[in-house]
Amino acid sequence: YVDYHTKKRALVLEVGDFVVDTEFREVGLLLYKFNVIDNETYPPIYAWDIIWSGTRIACNGQPRRAPYTEESLKNMILEGALLFYKNN
């Protein structure tokens, strides 16, 4: 439990990093991070806008973009559903 949370805190996502979906072999590029909660009363919930390429890329002929919360991305990386690559 402690080790998992330590790894999660140490995992730093940045613009230009990318992930690979291990099931569908699609590549997702992290475009930008934003706060989902537009209210200063509540703590921020950060999400990443990701553009995906691969066999399921097209959505009406356009590349598929989808937001993922930062917490869910980190969980999927640590659980092995996504492979994580730094862009540097």
Short mmCIF file of C-alpha atoms in Angstrom, two decimals:
data_model
loop_
_atom_site.label_atom_id
_atom_site.label_comp_id
_atom_site.label_asym_id
_atom_site.label_seq_id
_atom_site.Cartn_x
_atom_site.Cartn_y
_atom_site.Cartn_z
CA TYR A 1 0.00 0.00 0.00
CA VAL A 2 2.67 2.50 1.01
CA ASP A 3 4.93 1.46 -1.88
CA TYR A 4 2.08 1.92 -4.40
CA HIS A 5 1.34 5.44 -3.15
CA THR A 6 5.04 6.31 -3.11
CA LYS A 7 5.35 5.20 -6.73
CA LYS A 8 2.20 7.12 -7.63
CA ARG A 9 3.52 10.35 -6.09
CA ALA A 10 6.87 9.89 -7.83
CA LEU A 11 5.22 9.48 -11.24
CA VAL A 12 5.38 12.92 -12.87
CA LEU A 13 3.39 13.43 -16.06
CA GLU A 14 4.39 16.27 -18.40
CA VAL A 15 3.35 17.71 -21.73
CA GLY A 16 4.86 15.61 -24.53
CA ASP A 17 5.02 12.36 -22.54
CA PHE A 18 3.13 9.47 -24.07
CA VAL A 19 1.38 6.29 -23.06
CA VAL A 20 0.71 3.07 -24.94
CA ASP A 21 -2.52 1.13 -24.41
CA THR A 22 -1.33 -2.43 -23.81
CA GLU A 23 -4.56 -4.00 -25.10
CA PHE A 24 -5.15 -2.02 -28.30
CA ARG A 25 -1.53 -0.92 -28.94
CA GLU A 26 -2.56 2.70 -29.41
CA VAL A 27 -0.27 5.61 -28.58
CA GLY A 28 -1.58 8.58 -26.60
CA LEU A 29 0.29 11.88 -26.48
CA LEU A 30 -0.27 14.08 -23.41
CA LEU A 31 -1.18 17.51 -24.78
CA TYR A 32 -2.01 19.59 -21.72
CA LYS A 33 -3.11 19.37 -18.10
CA PHE A 34 -6.21 21.18 -16.82
CA ASN A 35 -8.32 21.45 -13.68
CA VAL A 36 -11.70 19.74 -14.07
CA ILE A 37 -13.16 21.62 -11.09
CA ASP A 38 -13.86 25.25 -11.94
CA ASN A 39 -14.49 26.27 -8.35
CA GLU A 40 -11.95 27.48 -5.81
CA THR A 41 -14.03 26.06 -2.93
CA TYR A 42 -12.99 22.50 -3.80
CA PRO A 43 -9.53 21.02 -4.26
CA PRO A 44 -8.41 20.67 -7.88
CA ILE A 45 -8.93 17.49 -9.86
CA TYR A 46 -6.43 17.49 -12.69
CA ALA A 47 -6.94 15.83 -16.04
CA TRP A 48 -4.89 15.44 -19.22
CA ASP A 49 -6.07 16.03 -22.76
CA ILE A 50 -4.67 13.13 -24.79
CA ILE A 51 -4.64 12.63 -28.55
CA TRP A 52 -4.66 8.96 -29.58
CA SER A 53 -3.27 7.26 -32.67
CA GLY A 54 -3.61 3.66 -33.75
CA THR A 55 -6.25 1.37 -35.17
CA ARG A 56 -9.15 3.21 -33.55
CA ILE A 57 -7.91 6.79 -34.10
CA ALA A 58 -10.58 8.26 -36.33
CA CYS A 59 -13.68 9.94 -34.99
CA ASN A 60 -15.49 11.37 -38.02
CA GLY A 61 -12.15 11.44 -39.81
CA GLN A 62 -10.40 13.33 -36.99
CA PRO A 63 -7.80 12.01 -34.56
CA ARG A 64 -9.42 10.90 -31.31
CA ARG A 65 -8.88 13.14 -28.29
CA ALA A 66 -10.00 12.24 -24.80
CA PRO A 67 -9.48 13.60 -21.29
CA TYR A 68 -8.26 11.32 -18.51
CA THR A 69 -7.87 12.34 -14.89
CA GLU A 70 -4.28 12.38 -13.71
CA GLU A 71 -5.13 9.93 -10.92
CA SER A 72 -6.67 7.43 -13.36
CA LEU A 73 -3.67 7.71 -15.71
CA LYS A 74 -1.26 7.04 -12.86
CA ASN A 75 -3.35 4.06 -11.70
CA MET A 76 -3.46 2.59 -15.23
CA ILE A 77 0.32 3.05 -15.59
CA LEU A 78 1.08 1.42 -12.25
CA GLU A 79 -1.35 -1.45 -12.94
CA GLY A 80 0.17 -2.10 -16.38
CA ALA A 81 -2.83 -1.13 -18.52
CA LEU A 82 -0.74 1.70 -20.00
CA LEU A 83 2.99 1.81 -20.69
CA PHE A 84 4.50 5.21 -19.86
CA TYR A 85 7.29 6.94 -21.78
CA LYS A 86 8.94 10.26 -20.94
CA ASN A 87 9.52 12.60 -23.85
CA ASN A 88 13.14 13.49 -23.11
#
